[in-house]
Tab-separated table of C-alpha atoms and ligand atoms in Angstrom:
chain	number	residue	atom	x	y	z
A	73	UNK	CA	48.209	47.815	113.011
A	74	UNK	CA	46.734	47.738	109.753
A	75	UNK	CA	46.604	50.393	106.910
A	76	UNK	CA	43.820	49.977	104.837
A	77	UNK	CA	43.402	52.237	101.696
A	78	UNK	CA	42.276	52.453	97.993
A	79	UNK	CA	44.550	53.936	95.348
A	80	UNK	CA	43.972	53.347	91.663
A	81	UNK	CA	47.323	55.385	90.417
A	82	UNK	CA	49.912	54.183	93.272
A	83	UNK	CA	49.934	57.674	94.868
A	84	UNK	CA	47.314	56.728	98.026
A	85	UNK	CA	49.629	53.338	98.467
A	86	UNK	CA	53.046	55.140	98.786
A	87	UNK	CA	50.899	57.330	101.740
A	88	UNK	CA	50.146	54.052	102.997
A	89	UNK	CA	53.571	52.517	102.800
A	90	UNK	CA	55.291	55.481	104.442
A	91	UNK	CA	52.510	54.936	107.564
A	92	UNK	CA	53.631	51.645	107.486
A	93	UNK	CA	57.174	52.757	107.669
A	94	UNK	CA	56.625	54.739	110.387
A	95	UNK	CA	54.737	52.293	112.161
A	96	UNK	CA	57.624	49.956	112.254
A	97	UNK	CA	59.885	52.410	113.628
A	98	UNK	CA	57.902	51.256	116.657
A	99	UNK	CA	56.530	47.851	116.023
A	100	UNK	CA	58.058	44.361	114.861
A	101	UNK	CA	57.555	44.339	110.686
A	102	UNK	CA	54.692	41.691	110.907
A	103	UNK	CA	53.139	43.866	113.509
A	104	UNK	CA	52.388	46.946	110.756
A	105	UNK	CA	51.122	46.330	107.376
A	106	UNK	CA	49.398	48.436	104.196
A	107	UNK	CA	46.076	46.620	102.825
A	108	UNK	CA	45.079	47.170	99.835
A	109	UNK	CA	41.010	47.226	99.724
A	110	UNK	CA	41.031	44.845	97.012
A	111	UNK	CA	43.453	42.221	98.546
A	112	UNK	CA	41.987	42.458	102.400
A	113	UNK	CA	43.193	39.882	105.085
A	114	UNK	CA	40.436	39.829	107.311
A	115	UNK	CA	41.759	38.286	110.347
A	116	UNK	CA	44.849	40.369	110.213
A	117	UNK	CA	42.279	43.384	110.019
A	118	UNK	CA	39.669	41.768	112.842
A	119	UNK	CA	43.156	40.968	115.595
A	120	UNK	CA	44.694	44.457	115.049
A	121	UNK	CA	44.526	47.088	117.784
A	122	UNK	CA	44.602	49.954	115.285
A	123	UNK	CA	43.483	50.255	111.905
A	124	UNK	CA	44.114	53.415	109.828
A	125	UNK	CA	41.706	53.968	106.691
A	126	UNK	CA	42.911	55.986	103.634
A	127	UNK	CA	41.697	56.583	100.090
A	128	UNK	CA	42.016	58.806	97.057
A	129	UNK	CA	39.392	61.451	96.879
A	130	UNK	CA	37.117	61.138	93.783
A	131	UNK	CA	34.484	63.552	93.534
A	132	UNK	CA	35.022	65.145	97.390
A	133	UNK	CA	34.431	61.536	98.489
A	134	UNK	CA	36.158	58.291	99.333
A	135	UNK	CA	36.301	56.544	96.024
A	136	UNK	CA	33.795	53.852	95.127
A	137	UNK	CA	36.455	50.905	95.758
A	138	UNK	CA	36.892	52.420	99.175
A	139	UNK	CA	32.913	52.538	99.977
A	140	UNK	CA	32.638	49.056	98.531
A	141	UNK	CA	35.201	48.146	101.574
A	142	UNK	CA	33.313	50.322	103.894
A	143	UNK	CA	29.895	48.501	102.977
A	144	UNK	CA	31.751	45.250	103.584
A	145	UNK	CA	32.290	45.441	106.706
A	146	UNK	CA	28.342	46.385	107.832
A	147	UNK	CA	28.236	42.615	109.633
A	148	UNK	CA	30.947	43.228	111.760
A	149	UNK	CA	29.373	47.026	112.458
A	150	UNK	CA	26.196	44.472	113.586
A	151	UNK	CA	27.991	42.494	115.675
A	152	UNK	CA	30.110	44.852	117.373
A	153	UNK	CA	33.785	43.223	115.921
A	154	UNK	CA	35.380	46.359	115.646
A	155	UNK	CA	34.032	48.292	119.199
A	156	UNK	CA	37.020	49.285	121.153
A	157	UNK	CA	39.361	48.979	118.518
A	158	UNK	CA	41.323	52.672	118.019
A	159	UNK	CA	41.294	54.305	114.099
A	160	UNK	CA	42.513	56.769	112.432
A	161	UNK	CA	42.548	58.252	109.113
A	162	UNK	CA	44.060	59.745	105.610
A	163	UNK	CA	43.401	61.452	102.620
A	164	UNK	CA	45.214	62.001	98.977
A	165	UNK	CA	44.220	63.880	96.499
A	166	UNK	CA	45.155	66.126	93.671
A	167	UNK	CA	44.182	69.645	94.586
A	168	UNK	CA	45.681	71.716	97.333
A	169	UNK	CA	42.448	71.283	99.705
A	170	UNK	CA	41.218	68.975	96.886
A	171	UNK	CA	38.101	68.302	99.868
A	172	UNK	CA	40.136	66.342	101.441
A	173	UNK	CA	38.753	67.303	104.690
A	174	UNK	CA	35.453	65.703	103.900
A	175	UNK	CA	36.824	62.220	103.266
A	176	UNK	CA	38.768	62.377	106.532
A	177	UNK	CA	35.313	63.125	108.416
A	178	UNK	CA	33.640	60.317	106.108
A	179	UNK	CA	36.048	57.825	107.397
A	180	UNK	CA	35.559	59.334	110.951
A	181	UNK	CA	32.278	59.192	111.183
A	182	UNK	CA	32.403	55.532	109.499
A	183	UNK	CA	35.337	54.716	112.339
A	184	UNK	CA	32.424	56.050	115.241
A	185	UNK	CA	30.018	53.950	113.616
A	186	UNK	CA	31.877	51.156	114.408
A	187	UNK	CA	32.649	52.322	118.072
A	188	UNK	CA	36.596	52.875	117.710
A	189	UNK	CA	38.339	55.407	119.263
A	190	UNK	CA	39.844	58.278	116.748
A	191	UNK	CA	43.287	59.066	116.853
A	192	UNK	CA	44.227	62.732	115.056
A	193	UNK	CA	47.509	64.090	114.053
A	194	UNK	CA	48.690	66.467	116.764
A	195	UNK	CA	51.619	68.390	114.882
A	196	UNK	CA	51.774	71.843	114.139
A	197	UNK	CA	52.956	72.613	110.375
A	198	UNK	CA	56.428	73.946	110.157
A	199	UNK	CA	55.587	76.088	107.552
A	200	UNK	CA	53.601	75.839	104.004
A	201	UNK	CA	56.618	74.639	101.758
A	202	UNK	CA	56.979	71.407	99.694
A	203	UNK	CA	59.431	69.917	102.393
A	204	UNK	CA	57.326	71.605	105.233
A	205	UNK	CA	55.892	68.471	108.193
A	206	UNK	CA	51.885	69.086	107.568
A	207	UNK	CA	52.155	72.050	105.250
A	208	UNK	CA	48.553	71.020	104.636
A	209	UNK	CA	47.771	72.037	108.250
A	210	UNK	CA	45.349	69.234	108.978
A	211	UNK	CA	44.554	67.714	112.487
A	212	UNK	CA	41.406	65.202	112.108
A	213	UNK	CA	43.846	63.056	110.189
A	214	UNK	CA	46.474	63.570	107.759
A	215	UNK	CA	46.454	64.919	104.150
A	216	UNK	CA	48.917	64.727	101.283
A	217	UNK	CA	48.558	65.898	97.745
A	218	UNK	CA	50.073	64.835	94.692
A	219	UNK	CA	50.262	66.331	91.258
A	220	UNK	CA	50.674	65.099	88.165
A	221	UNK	CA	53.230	62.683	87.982
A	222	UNK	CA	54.255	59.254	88.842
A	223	UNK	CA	54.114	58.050	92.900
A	224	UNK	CA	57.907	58.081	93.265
A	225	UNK	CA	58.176	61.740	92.448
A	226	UNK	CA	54.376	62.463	94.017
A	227	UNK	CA	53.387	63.561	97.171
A	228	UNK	CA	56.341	65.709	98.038
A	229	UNK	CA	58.778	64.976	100.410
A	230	UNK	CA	56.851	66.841	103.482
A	231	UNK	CA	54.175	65.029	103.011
A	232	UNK	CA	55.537	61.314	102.692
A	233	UNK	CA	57.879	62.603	106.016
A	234	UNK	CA	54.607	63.836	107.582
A	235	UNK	CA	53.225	60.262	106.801
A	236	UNK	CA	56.172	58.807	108.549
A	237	UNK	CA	55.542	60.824	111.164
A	238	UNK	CA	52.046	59.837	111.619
A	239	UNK	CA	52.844	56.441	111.720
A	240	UNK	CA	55.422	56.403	114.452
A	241	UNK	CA	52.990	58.687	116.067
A	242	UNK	CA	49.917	56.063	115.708
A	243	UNK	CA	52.134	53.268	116.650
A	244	UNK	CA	53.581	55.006	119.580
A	245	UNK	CA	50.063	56.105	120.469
A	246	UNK	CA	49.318	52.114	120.610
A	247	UNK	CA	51.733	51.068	122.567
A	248	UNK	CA	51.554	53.699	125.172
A	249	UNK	CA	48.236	52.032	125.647
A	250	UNK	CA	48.664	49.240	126.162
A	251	UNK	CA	46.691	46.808	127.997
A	252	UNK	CA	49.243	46.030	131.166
A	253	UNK	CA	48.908	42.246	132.659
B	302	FMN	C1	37.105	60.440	89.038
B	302	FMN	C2	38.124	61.298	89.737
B	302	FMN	C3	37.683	62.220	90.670
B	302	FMN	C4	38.590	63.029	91.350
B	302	FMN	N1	38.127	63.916	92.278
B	302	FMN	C5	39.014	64.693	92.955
B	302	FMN	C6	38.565	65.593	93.976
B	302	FMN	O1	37.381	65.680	94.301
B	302	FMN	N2	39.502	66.365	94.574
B	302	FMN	C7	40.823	66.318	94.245
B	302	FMN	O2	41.627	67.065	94.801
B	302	FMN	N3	41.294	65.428	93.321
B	302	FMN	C8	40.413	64.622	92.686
B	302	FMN	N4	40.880	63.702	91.774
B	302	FMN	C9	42.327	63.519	91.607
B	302	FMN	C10	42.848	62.335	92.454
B	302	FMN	O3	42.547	62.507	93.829
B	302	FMN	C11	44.350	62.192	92.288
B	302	FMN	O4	44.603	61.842	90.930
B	302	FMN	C12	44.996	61.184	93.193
B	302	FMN	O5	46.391	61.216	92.986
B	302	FMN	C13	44.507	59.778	92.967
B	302	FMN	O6	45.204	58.931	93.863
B	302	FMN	P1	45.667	57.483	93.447
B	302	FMN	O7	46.887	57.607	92.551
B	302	FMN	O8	45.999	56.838	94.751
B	302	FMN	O9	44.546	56.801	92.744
B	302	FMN	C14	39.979	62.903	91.083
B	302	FMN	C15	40.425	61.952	90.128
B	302	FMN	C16	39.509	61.163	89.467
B	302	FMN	C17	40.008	60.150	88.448
């Protein structure tokens, strides 16, 4: 399982570290792992069974480092690389909706181009406070928001233990699938 995002500031990363974390509440550590767009390992990305795309929204968008990825990987869209493989999806940003919801569906519809299979985030919010499991109340994928501030202090704690939470989830999700022979 790979998860692949763009952050500029460090608060996108520590999303993608705490998916991570969750992940390997499941899986073996070598098994899980955050990519940073601008560092990719292509063959860890082309053997995993799940990859999970995040970025910072700029503009109600992925950011530009984030398309550049995207664009990058049009040959293996040609040749079909990617078909079968499942996805899933995450988005940070400063405001409260922030858009967020329109980068998730960018990376979805990028994930269907590519012929994966979408995995959502199937928990209900308990409740709408800063410690609150996704206060945010999204389902296509998950959201997190931070303010102003460094990434240790921001996102909140809900949303870093909704992150965990989606990773264990994803992981699970994986594994319960898996291929018997
Ligand atoms: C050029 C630019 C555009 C931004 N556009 C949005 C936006 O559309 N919606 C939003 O909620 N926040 C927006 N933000 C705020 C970022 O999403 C926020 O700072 C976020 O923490 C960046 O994540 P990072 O630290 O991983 O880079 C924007 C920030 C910049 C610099």
């Amino acid at each position: 399982m790979a998860v692949i995002y763009h952050s500029n500031y460090g608060h996108t990363q520590r999303v993608a570290e705490a998916i991570v974390t969750g992940a390997r509440q499941q899986l073996p550590e070598t098994q899980a792992k955050a990519v940073d767009v601008n560092d990719v390992d292509w063959d860890f990305l082309d053997q995993a069974d799940l990859l999970v795309f995040g970025s910072a929204v700029y503009m109600g968008s992925v950011t530009a480092g984030f398309k550049t990825f995207m664009d990058a990987t049009s040959k293996r869209w040609y040749h079909g690389k990617w078909q079968g493989k499942w996805a899933a999806g995450f988005a940070n940003s400063g405001g409260l909706s922030g858009d967020k919801l329109a980068v998730l569906q960018q990376i979805c519809l990028y994930s269907m181009q590519h012929g994966m299979n979408w995995i959502g985030l199937p928990l209900k919010p308990t409740g709408h406070e800063p410690h609150d499991l996704n206060r945010l109340s999204s389902n296509l994928g998950l959201m997190s928001q931070s303010l102003d501030g460094p990434p240790e202090e921001t996102p909140g704690v809900g949303d870093i233990d909704t992150a965990i939470w989606f990773g264990d989830h994803l992981a699970k999700t994986i594994i319960k699938h898996q291929p018997t022979s």
